[in-house]
Amino acid sequence: MIDQADIISTVEFNHTGELLATGDKGGRVVIFQREPESKNEPYNQGEYNVYSTFQSHEPEFDYLKSLEIEEKINKIKWLPQQNAAHSLLSTNGHCWLFGMKHLLQTDKTIKLWKITERDKRPEGYNLKDEEGKLKDLSTVTSLQVPVLKPMDLMVEVTPRRIFANGHTYHVNSISVNSDCETYMSADDLRINLWHLAITDRSFNIVDIKPANMEDLTEVITASEFHPHHCNLFVYSSSKGSLRLCDMRASALCDKHSKLYEEPEDPSNRSFFSEIISSVSDVKFSHSGRYMLTRDYLTVKVWDLNMETKPVETYQVHDYLRSKLCSLYENDCIFDKFECAWNGSDSVIMTGAYNNFFRMFDRNTKRDVTLEASRESSKPRAILKPRRVCVGGKRRKDDISVDSLDFTKKILHTAWHPTENIIAIAATNNLYIFQDKVNSEMH
């Protein structure tokens, strides 16, 4: 039986890819560090080992609202490294959305953590002994100069700032701006802009909360700053639209600069249309030219210069289209899958069910289904492409759509910023696949 607290809820590489952070439902953050390449095997890339583990958020209870504030880590974002220390932002709090009219309100906090290393310690204090206790002054008869002595490497994680009282609804995104001074956080109805040095106030830059909550028709699902232009950001909605906003236009960005929306094909209209068109994740490409979005059945690539339709659409698991009714009944249709670009923006990745994840090569238009499993995670193991069949003849290794395990889902994935290394969170397991992920794709 899986302990719910151990389920991984977010995965994030830092800007160099040397560190990888995961957050879980128990409020813990685990940081993995890539070991240096072996001198004996120069072509063998270093593995990722546990570097530090700390409790980022604790469960709390709001007695005024009689609500338990969950410690689950929703998002982690690394700050660009400016000295020997590393810094990351983490946020907690989760609430279930039972229809648009009943948004739960709980207080969320965003914390800035500093991660530092210590491999030397001062010894030879005049007034303190080795344990740090004050000496009897009558025994101090001479002065000595304290010296730094080597010690076992110690990783220290300290909370530097706590950004509170900025959100009353479920925080779904944090994004650090390219100016390295500000970041934004988004919840279901609002987006706030924070300065990294100021914790007691933020600026509300988007507010879609109607005067009467009965008039609420959509919620914000994800948001991100443009990688190069500090004035631009995008946010997605539960209605499947993307809004690009320019902070130079006005202080409150309720009026978007561009609206990206694909008109729905009336012949495909069904009871589930609105649910499956909700965008669960949006990511700018590294170049800043494109945006990648994920909805329930597809991933789409949008050109910033073309608002009418995506330039590329990839089917993630189209074989589930006939099973939407049962997926609605077991709540899987509300699962929020993330998506990721590789370092050169040529391949995209997203998760699926049965511990499958999908990759799409934008140049060759080839796609592959791979599985995160204990068998495939053995050292030097080559990932075999998997295939789901809907009916008719089955090949030897094919999996029937009726035998898929919907409790095993890959919601959170991350791609190393420059190399062919991916991190896959499969419930309480983290899989890291290195080098040529699949010969078909690269």
Tab-separated table of C-alpha atoms in Angstrom:
chain	number	residue	atom	x	y	z
A	1	MET	CA	0.000	0.000	0.000
A	2	ILE	CA	1.451	3.387	-1.031
A	3	ASP	CA	1.668	6.014	1.698
A	4	GLN	CA	-0.107	9.100	0.292
A	5	ALA	CA	2.549	11.375	1.841
A	6	ASP	CA	5.223	9.744	-0.366
A	7	ILE	CA	3.484	10.514	-3.664
A	8	ILE	CA	5.679	12.890	-5.712
A	9	SER	CA	3.799	16.067	-6.619
A	10	THR	CA	6.427	18.084	-8.521
A	11	VAL	CA	9.819	17.583	-10.270
A	12	GLU	CA	12.214	20.359	-11.332
A	13	PHE	CA	15.808	20.548	-12.646
A	14	ASN	CA	17.856	23.621	-11.781
A	15	HIS	CA	19.254	25.860	-14.542
A	16	THR	CA	22.441	23.815	-15.022
A	17	GLY	CA	20.772	20.427	-14.584
A	18	GLU	CA	23.272	19.472	-11.873
A	19	LEU	CA	20.515	19.457	-9.245
A	20	LEU	CA	17.043	17.944	-9.376
A	21	ALA	CA	14.355	18.693	-6.776
A	22	THR	CA	11.191	16.750	-6.032
A	23	GLY	CA	8.339	17.688	-3.721
A	24	ASP	CA	5.791	15.275	-2.283
A	25	LYS	CA	2.363	15.254	-0.675
A	26	GLY	CA	3.962	15.026	2.775
A	27	GLY	CA	5.519	18.497	2.407
A	28	ARG	CA	9.067	17.186	1.898
A	29	VAL	CA	11.595	18.384	-0.665
A	30	VAL	CA	14.332	15.979	-1.805
A	31	ILE	CA	17.261	17.375	-3.788
A	32	PHE	CA	19.394	15.077	-5.945
A	33	GLN	CA	22.875	16.031	-7.129
A	34	ARG	CA	24.601	14.697	-10.204
A	35	GLU	CA	27.854	12.990	-9.339
A	36	PRO	CA	30.932	14.101	-11.326
A	37	GLU	CA	32.003	11.902	-14.230
A	38	SER	CA	34.183	8.964	-13.278
A	39	LYS	CA	37.856	9.326	-14.256
A	40	ASN	CA	38.009	5.618	-15.065
A	41	GLU	CA	34.922	5.840	-17.269
A	42	PRO	CA	34.962	9.335	-18.810
A	43	TYR	CA	32.035	8.501	-21.102
A	44	ASN	CA	29.857	7.350	-18.229
A	45	GLN	CA	27.732	10.305	-17.134
A	46	GLY	CA	27.393	10.835	-13.398
A	47	GLU	CA	24.331	9.480	-11.625
A	48	TYR	CA	21.974	11.508	-9.442
A	49	ASN	CA	22.195	10.790	-5.707
A	50	VAL	CA	20.357	12.274	-2.731
A	51	TYR	CA	21.985	15.589	-1.803
A	52	SER	CA	19.578	16.947	0.809
A	53	THR	CA	16.124	16.252	2.228
A	54	PHE	CA	14.102	18.741	4.242
A	55	GLN	CA	10.570	19.430	5.417
A	56	SER	CA	9.355	22.449	3.490
A	57	HIS	CA	5.749	22.684	4.689
A	58	GLU	CA	3.856	21.266	7.661
A	59	PRO	CA	0.144	20.428	7.806
A	60	GLU	CA	-1.843	23.253	9.404
A	61	PHE	CA	-5.411	23.790	10.476
A	62	ASP	CA	-7.412	26.960	9.931
A	63	TYR	CA	-9.707	27.078	12.955
A	64	LEU	CA	-11.716	30.027	11.615
A	65	LYS	CA	-12.671	28.163	8.447
A	66	SER	CA	-12.471	24.640	9.930
A	67	LEU	CA	-10.208	23.600	7.062
A	68	GLU	CA	-7.061	21.546	7.019
A	69	ILE	CA	-4.315	23.216	4.973
A	70	GLU	CA	-2.484	20.483	3.146
A	71	GLU	CA	1.297	20.351	3.262
A	72	LYS	CA	1.554	18.960	-0.281
A	73	ILE	CA	4.252	20.705	-2.347
A	74	ASN	CA	2.465	22.006	-5.435
A	75	LYS	CA	5.401	23.582	-7.229
A	76	ILE	CA	9.162	24.055	-6.929
A	77	LYS	CA	11.103	26.632	-8.945
A	78	TRP	CA	14.873	27.124	-8.831
A	79	LEU	CA	16.314	30.628	-8.911
A	80	PRO	CA	19.294	31.281	-11.217
A	81	GLN	CA	22.482	30.701	-9.205
A	82	GLN	CA	24.343	33.921	-8.357
A	83	ASN	CA	26.945	32.656	-5.871
A	84	ALA	CA	28.031	29.390	-4.266
A	85	ALA	CA	24.590	28.887	-2.723
A	86	HIS	CA	21.478	27.553	-4.473
A	87	SER	CA	17.973	28.925	-3.932
A	88	LEU	CA	14.514	27.557	-4.660
A	89	LEU	CA	10.897	28.546	-4.137
A	90	SER	CA	8.311	26.027	-2.938
A	91	THR	CA	4.593	26.384	-2.352
A	92	ASN	CA	2.019	24.254	-0.574
A	93	GLY	CA	-1.723	23.982	-0.287
A	94	HIS	CA	-4.224	22.067	-2.305
A	95	CYS	CA	-7.968	22.050	-2.446
A	96	TRP	CA	-10.387	20.007	-4.438
A	97	LEU	CA	-12.539	21.821	-6.959
A	98	PHE	CA	-16.102	20.574	-6.670
A	99	GLY	CA	-17.621	22.549	-9.537
A	100	MET	CA	-16.932	26.163	-10.398
A	101	LYS	CA	-19.170	27.625	-7.701
A	102	HIS	CA	-17.477	25.967	-4.719
A	103	LEU	CA	-13.832	26.952	-4.615
A	104	LEU	CA	-12.301	26.095	-1.234
A	105	GLN	CA	-10.404	28.936	0.379
A	106	THR	CA	-7.260	28.152	2.371
A	107	ASP	CA	-4.109	30.137	3.067
A	108	LYS	CA	-1.050	29.183	1.050
A	109	THR	CA	2.564	30.104	1.682
A	110	ILE	CA	5.497	30.326	-0.698
A	111	LYS	CA	8.926	29.793	0.850
A	112	LEU	CA	12.377	30.773	-0.395
A	113	TRP	CA	15.016	28.225	0.657
A	114	LYS	CA	18.783	28.648	0.553
A	115	ILE	CA	20.980	25.563	0.103
A	116	THR	CA	24.646	25.886	1.111
A	117	GLU	CA	27.582	23.526	1.618
A	118	ARG	CA	30.000	23.472	4.537
A	119	ASP	CA	33.176	21.351	4.526
A	120	LYS	CA	35.273	23.325	7.056
A	121	ARG	CA	34.657	24.283	10.639
A	122	PRO	CA	36.447	26.808	12.889
A	123	GLU	CA	38.376	25.348	15.822
A	124	GLY	CA	40.395	26.893	18.622
A	125	TYR	CA	38.019	29.530	19.991
A	126	ASN	CA	39.347	31.475	22.963
A	127	LEU	CA	36.125	31.637	24.980
A	128	LYS	CA	34.302	28.458	23.854
A	129	ASP	CA	35.208	24.789	24.040
A	130	GLU	CA	34.834	22.285	21.197
A	131	GLU	CA	31.157	21.731	22.008
A	132	GLY	CA	30.424	25.454	21.850
A	133	LYS	CA	30.011	25.955	25.611
A	134	LEU	CA	31.545	29.007	27.282
A	135	LYS	CA	34.822	28.273	29.076
A	136	ASP	CA	35.520	29.293	32.620
A	137	LEU	CA	37.284	32.638	32.031
A	138	SER	CA	39.777	31.942	34.827
A	139	THR	CA	41.184	29.059	32.760
A	140	VAL	CA	41.844	31.272	29.710
A	141	THR	CA	45.487	32.278	30.107
A	142	SER	CA	46.568	32.909	26.515
A	143	LEU	CA	45.099	34.044	23.229
A	144	GLN	CA	45.008	31.827	20.160
A	145	VAL	CA	43.955	32.363	16.545
A	146	PRO	CA	40.991	30.123	15.533
A	147	VAL	CA	41.699	28.007	12.435
A	148	LEU	CA	39.470	26.340	9.808
A	149	LYS	CA	39.738	22.542	9.823
A	150	PRO	CA	38.314	20.200	7.168
A	151	MET	CA	35.131	18.306	8.072
A	152	ASP	CA	32.657	15.985	6.365
A	153	LEU	CA	30.580	17.830	3.787
A	154	MET	CA	27.386	19.147	5.314
A	155	VAL	CA	24.484	20.536	3.256
A	156	GLU	CA	22.519	23.202	5.107
A	157	VAL	CA	19.027	24.240	4.021
A	158	THR	CA	17.637	27.393	5.595
A	159	PRO	CA	14.350	29.257	5.006
A	160	ARG	CA	15.293	32.763	3.906
A	161	ARG	CA	11.851	34.254	3.281
A	162	ILE	CA	8.206	33.302	3.661
A	163	PHE	CA	5.729	34.918	1.270
A	164	ALA	CA	2.329	34.597	2.936
A	165	ASN	CA	-1.205	35.969	2.588
A	166	GLY	CA	-0.961	36.250	-1.196
A	167	HIS	CA	-3.455	33.545	-2.139
A	168	THR	CA	-6.724	32.197	-0.838
A	169	TYR	CA	-7.213	29.623	-3.605
A	170	HIS	CA	-5.231	26.657	-4.902
A	171	VAL	CA	-1.790	27.819	-6.124
A	172	ASN	CA	-1.101	26.082	-9.440
A	173	SER	CA	2.023	27.894	-10.706
A	174	ILE	CA	5.166	29.730	-9.689
A	175	SER	CA	7.365	31.320	-12.354
A	176	VAL	CA	10.615	33.232	-11.821
A	177	ASN	CA	11.057	36.220	-14.123
A	178	SER	CA	14.061	36.629	-16.414
A	179	ASP	CA	14.948	39.825	-14.505
A	180	CYS	CA	15.911	37.516	-11.567
A	181	GLU	CA	14.264	39.992	-9.187
A	182	THR	CA	10.578	39.141	-9.408
A	183	TYR	CA	8.384	36.074	-9.666
A	184	MET	CA	4.680	35.431	-10.084
A	185	SER	CA	2.343	32.972	-8.439
A	186	ALA	CA	-1.050	31.991	-9.821
A	187	ASP	CA	-4.100	30.496	-8.181
A	188	ASP	CA	-7.482	29.587	-9.649
A	189	LEU	CA	-8.647	33.207	-9.887
A	190	ARG	CA	-5.666	35.525	-9.472
A	191	ILE	CA	-2.041	36.023	-10.470
A	192	ASN	CA	0.291	37.948	-8.149
A	193	LEU	CA	3.666	39.538	-8.871
A	194	TRP	CA	6.224	39.388	-6.031
A	195	HIS	CA	9.632	40.920	-5.503
A	196	LEU	CA	12.057	38.325	-4.134
A	197	ALA	CA	13.206	40.744	-1.434
A	198	ILE	CA	9.724	41.781	-0.228
A	199	THR	CA	7.569	39.258	1.620
A	200	ASP	CA	4.685	41.282	3.049
A	201	ARG	CA	3.061	42.462	-0.177
A	202	SER	CA	2.527	41.459	-3.768
A	203	PHE	CA	0.896	43.146	-6.755
A	204	ASN	CA	-2.218	41.581	-8.217
A	205	ILE	CA	-1.676	41.539	-11.993
A	206	VAL	CA	-4.606	39.333	-13.076
A	207	ASP	CA	-7.959	38.967	-11.340
A	208	ILE	CA	-10.764	36.995	-13.001
A	209	LYS	CA	-12.901	36.668	-9.864
A	210	PRO	CA	-16.427	37.876	-10.721
A	211	ALA	CA	-18.406	40.089	-8.325
A	212	ASN	CA	-20.824	37.203	-7.923
A	213	MET	CA	-19.227	33.733	-7.778
A	214	GLU	CA	-22.350	32.339	-9.444
A	215	ASP	CA	-21.115	34.039	-12.647
A	216	LEU	CA	-17.778	32.183	-12.609
A	217	THR	CA	-17.281	30.302	-15.894
A	218	GLU	CA	-13.554	29.509	-15.948
A	219	VAL	CA	-10.483	29.302	-13.732
A	220	ILE	CA	-6.749	29.905	-14.286
A	221	THR	CA	-4.939	26.583	-14.657
A	222	ALA	CA	-1.266	27.503	-15.271
A	223	SER	CA	0.977	30.492	-15.972
A	224	GLU	CA	4.560	31.238	-16.939
A	225	PHE	CA	6.867	34.171	-17.653
A	226	HIS	CA	8.447	34.509	-21.094
A	227	PRO	CA	12.073	33.231	-20.889
A	228	HIS	CA	13.621	36.426	-22.339
A	229	HIS	CA	11.113	39.300	-22.147
A	230	CYS	CA	10.467	40.189	-18.502
A	231	ASN	CA	7.269	42.083	-19.370
A	232	LEU	CA	5.474	39.122	-21.016
A	233	PHE	CA	3.677	36.209	-19.409
A	234	VAL	CA	1.014	33.711	-20.437
A	235	TYR	CA	-1.767	32.034	-18.505
A	236	SER	CA	-4.083	29.212	-19.497
A	237	SER	CA	-7.689	28.570	-18.552
A	238	SER	CA	-10.078	25.693	-17.932
A	239	LYS	CA	-11.817	26.677	-21.184
A	240	GLY	CA	-8.745	25.771	-23.225
A	241	SER	CA	-7.605	29.309	-24.073
A	242	LEU	CA	-4.219	31.009	-23.597
A	243	ARG	CA	-3.824	34.699	-22.831
A	244	LEU	CA	-0.539	36.483	-23.452
A	245	CYS	CA	-0.212	39.593	-21.285
A	246	ASP	CA	2.169	42.546	-21.435
A	247	MET	CA	2.880	44.242	-18.103
A	248	ARG	CA	3.911	47.419	-19.917
A	249	ALA	CA	0.324	47.940	-21.117
A	250	SER	CA	-1.235	48.404	-17.673
A	251	ALA	CA	-0.697	47.541	-14.015
A	252	LEU	CA	-3.657	45.144	-14.036
A	253	CYS	CA	-3.376	42.763	-16.989
A	254	ASP	CA	-7.055	41.841	-17.178
A	255	LYS	CA	-6.975	42.834	-20.843
A	256	HIS	CA	-4.697	40.417	-22.665
A	257	SER	CA	-2.444	41.328	-25.598
A	258	LYS	CA	-3.185	38.109	-27.482
A	259	LEU	CA	-5.751	35.336	-27.114
A	260	TYR	CA	-4.848	31.881	-28.413
A	261	GLU	CA	-7.887	29.719	-28.931
A	262	GLU	CA	-8.752	26.899	-31.289
A	263	PRO	CA	-12.369	26.871	-32.468
A	264	GLU	CA	-14.101	23.639	-31.535
A	265	ASP	CA	-15.230	21.237	-34.240
A	266	PRO	CA	-19.043	21.049	-33.760
A	267	SER	CA	-19.044	17.421	-34.934
A	268	ASN	CA	-16.835	16.443	-31.959
A	269	ARG	CA	-19.005	18.253	-29.392
A	270	SER	CA	-19.928	16.111	-26.386
A	271	PHE	CA	-20.744	16.298	-22.684
A	272	PHE	CA	-16.993	16.019	-21.944
A	273	SER	CA	-15.785	18.639	-24.457
A	274	GLU	CA	-15.208	21.425	-21.945
A	275	ILE	CA	-13.520	19.159	-19.385
A	276	ILE	CA	-11.046	17.622	-21.826
A	277	SER	CA	-10.227	20.984	-23.439
A	278	SER	CA	-9.040	22.458	-20.108
A	279	VAL	CA	-5.309	23.251	-20.334
A	280	SER	CA	-3.419	21.627	-17.464
A	281	ASP	CA	0.058	22.998	-18.279
A	282	VAL	CA	1.718	25.664	-20.435
A	283	LYS	CA	5.466	26.013	-21.100
A	284	PHE	CA	7.377	28.502	-23.244
A	285	SER	CA	10.034	26.989	-25.487
A	286	HIS	CA	13.634	27.843	-24.573
A	287	SER	CA	13.779	30.085	-27.658
A	288	GLY	CA	10.654	31.952	-26.505
A	289	ARG	CA	9.044	31.584	-29.952
A	290	TYR	CA	6.574	28.807	-29.088
A	291	MET	CA	4.285	27.681	-26.288
A	292	LEU	CA	3.554	24.064	-25.400
A	293	THR	CA	0.207	23.191	-23.826
A	294	ARG	CA	-1.291	19.983	-22.511
A	295	ASP	CA	-4.980	19.191	-22.284
A	296	TYR	CA	-6.500	15.815	-21.422
A	297	LEU	CA	-5.991	14.092	-24.774
A	298	THR	CA	-3.413	16.200	-26.650
A	299	VAL	CA	-0.286	18.319	-26.525
A	300	LYS	CA	-0.203	21.379	-28.769
A	301	VAL	CA	2.537	23.719	-29.953
A	302	TRP	CA	1.495	27.343	-30.480
A	303	ASP	CA	3.444	29.992	-32.367
A	304	LEU	CA	3.377	33.313	-30.496
A	305	ASN	CA	2.622	35.019	-33.806
A	306	MET	CA	-0.444	32.902	-34.642
A	307	GLU	CA	-3.488	33.097	-32.387
A	308	THR	CA	-6.094	31.208	-34.420
A	309	LYS	CA	-4.839	27.648	-34.041
A	310	PRO	CA	-1.817	25.638	-32.876
A	311	VAL	CA	0.927	24.939	-35.410
A	312	GLU	CA	1.231	21.342	-34.176
A	313	THR	CA	-1.180	18.977	-32.398
A	314	TYR	CA	-0.132	15.570	-31.071
A	315	GLN	CA	-2.517	12.890	-29.791
A	316	VAL	CA	-1.291	11.578	-26.432
A	317	HIS	CA	-3.800	8.781	-25.852
A	318	ASP	CA	-6.568	9.104	-28.416
A	319	TYR	CA	-7.642	5.539	-27.609
A	320	LEU	CA	-9.221	6.918	-24.402
A	321	ARG	CA	-11.781	8.965	-26.355
A	322	SER	CA	-14.269	6.071	-26.182
A	323	LYS	CA	-13.668	5.652	-22.430
A	324	LEU	CA	-14.398	9.221	-21.270
A	325	CYS	CA	-17.561	8.151	-19.457
A	326	SER	CA	-15.761	5.709	-17.142
A	327	LEU	CA	-12.839	8.162	-16.755
A	328	TYR	CA	-15.357	10.777	-15.628
A	329	GLU	CA	-16.858	8.372	-13.101
A	330	ASN	CA	-13.479	7.510	-11.549
A	331	ASP	CA	-12.359	11.204	-11.628
A	332	CYS	CA	-9.350	10.454	-13.879
A	333	ILE	CA	-10.706	12.907	-16.450
A	334	PHE	CA	-9.686	15.698	-14.018
A	335	ASP	CA	-6.026	14.566	-13.867
A	336	LYS	CA	-3.602	17.384	-14.587
A	337	PHE	CA	-0.730	16.210	-16.795
A	338	GLU	CA	2.371	18.353	-17.295
A	339	CYS	CA	4.501	18.722	-20.438
A	340	ALA	CA	8.173	19.492	-21.129
A	341	TRP	CA	10.520	20.610	-23.918
A	342	ASN	CA	13.956	19.148	-24.493
A	343	GLY	CA	16.915	21.559	-24.451
A	344	SER	CA	16.794	22.303	-28.186
A	345	ASP	CA	12.956	22.544	-28.398
A	346	SER	CA	12.955	19.696	-30.958
A	347	VAL	CA	11.273	17.011	-28.823
A	348	ILE	CA	8.374	17.304	-26.383
A	349	MET	CA	7.372	14.970	-23.590
A	350	THR	CA	4.244	14.371	-21.521
A	351	GLY	CA	2.796	11.645	-19.313
A	352	ALA	CA	-0.045	9.160	-19.659
A	353	TYR	CA	-1.567	6.207	-17.774
A	354	ASN	CA	-0.139	2.770	-16.986
A	355	ASN	CA	3.180	4.535	-16.134
A	356	PHE	CA	3.554	5.392	-19.822
A	357	PHE	CA	5.064	8.625	-21.071
A	358	ARG	CA	5.030	9.961	-24.616
A	359	MET	CA	7.643	11.718	-26.727
A	360	PHE	CA	7.067	13.547	-29.987
A	361	ASP	CA	9.853	14.565	-32.364
A	362	ARG	CA	8.818	17.846	-33.975
A	363	ASN	CA	11.202	17.432	-36.939
A	364	THR	CA	10.527	13.839	-37.989
A	365	LYS	CA	6.947	13.768	-36.603
A	366	ARG	CA	7.782	10.394	-35.068
A	367	ASP	CA	6.377	9.576	-31.656
A	368	VAL	CA	7.057	6.874	-29.116
A	369	THR	CA	5.407	5.468	-25.977
A	370	LEU	CA	7.810	4.452	-23.197
A	371	GLU	CA	7.210	2.937	-19.778
A	372	ALA	CA	8.676	3.902	-16.410
A	373	SER	CA	9.019	0.581	-14.592
A	374	ARG	CA	11.476	-1.194	-12.335
A	375	GLU	CA	12.511	-3.450	-15.226
A	376	SER	CA	13.355	-0.499	-17.475
A	377	SER	CA	15.235	1.336	-14.715
A	378	LYS	CA	18.063	-1.180	-14.371
A	379	PRO	CA	21.457	0.357	-15.261
A	380	ARG	CA	22.152	0.361	-19.029
A	381	ALA	CA	18.636	-0.978	-19.735
A	382	ILE	CA	17.272	0.195	-23.087
A	383	LEU	CA	13.700	1.424	-23.038
A	384	LYS	CA	11.474	-0.579	-25.352
A	385	PRO	CA	8.685	1.264	-27.179
A	386	ARG	CA	5.221	0.208	-26.004
A	387	ARG	CA	2.022	0.102	-28.035
A	388	VAL	CA	-1.601	0.231	-26.947
A	389	CYS	CA	-4.079	-1.558	-29.193
A	390	VAL	CA	-7.783	-0.799	-29.314
A	391	GLY	CA	-9.007	-3.868	-31.180
A	392	GLY	CA	-8.218	-6.267	-33.990
A	393	LYS	CA	-4.936	-8.147	-34.202
A	394	ARG	CA	-2.563	-7.792	-31.274
A	395	ARG	CA	1.176	-8.026	-31.618
A	396	LYS	CA	3.174	-9.881	-28.977
A	397	ASP	CA	4.026	-6.951	-26.661
A	398	ASP	CA	0.891	-4.887	-27.324
A	399	ILE	CA	-1.240	-3.809	-24.386
A	400	SER	CA	-5.004	-3.785	-24.671
A	401	VAL	CA	-6.666	-0.465	-23.857
A	402	ASP	CA	-8.945	-2.387	-21.472
A	403	SER	CA	-6.015	-3.590	-19.356
A	404	LEU	CA	-4.460	-0.151	-18.718
A	405	ASP	CA	-3.927	0.691	-15.049
A	406	PHE	CA	-5.412	4.162	-14.425
A	407	THR	CA	-4.015	4.314	-10.889
A	408	LYS	CA	-0.496	4.434	-12.374
A	409	LYS	CA	-0.170	7.842	-13.967
A	410	ILE	CA	2.778	10.012	-15.013
A	411	LEU	CA	1.617	13.537	-14.152
A	412	HIS	CA	4.993	15.177	-13.457
A	413	THR	CA	7.993	15.143	-15.798
A	414	ALA	CA	11.107	17.278	-16.276
A	415	TRP	CA	13.823	17.505	-18.925
A	416	HIS	CA	17.453	18.441	-18.267
A	417	PRO	CA	17.997	21.968	-19.683
A	418	THR	CA	20.776	20.938	-22.091
A	419	GLU	CA	21.274	17.164	-22.066
A	420	ASN	CA	19.288	14.055	-22.861
A	421	ILE	CA	18.283	13.339	-19.285
A	422	ILE	CA	14.676	13.128	-18.145
A	423	ALA	CA	13.053	12.769	-14.725
A	424	ILE	CA	9.743	10.942	-14.449
A	425	ALA	CA	7.593	10.875	-11.300
A	426	ALA	CA	5.480	7.709	-11.112
A	427	THR	CA	3.401	7.960	-7.908
A	428	ASN	CA	6.043	7.458	-5.170
A	429	ASN	CA	8.942	6.523	-7.498
A	430	LEU	CA	11.339	8.836	-9.314
A	431	TYR	CA	12.875	7.492	-12.526
A	432	ILE	CA	15.843	9.183	-14.183
A	433	PHE	CA	16.648	8.083	-17.723
A	434	GLN	CA	19.946	9.280	-19.180
A	435	ASP	CA	21.718	9.526	-22.508
A	436	LYS	CA	19.858	8.315	-25.601
A	437	VAL	CA	16.360	8.055	-24.228
A	438	ASN	CA	15.264	6.107	-27.274
A	439	SER	CA	17.094	5.374	-30.496
A	440	GLU	CA	13.935	6.003	-32.517
A	441	MET	CA	13.702	9.577	-31.288
A	442	HIS	CA	17.381	10.627	-31.372
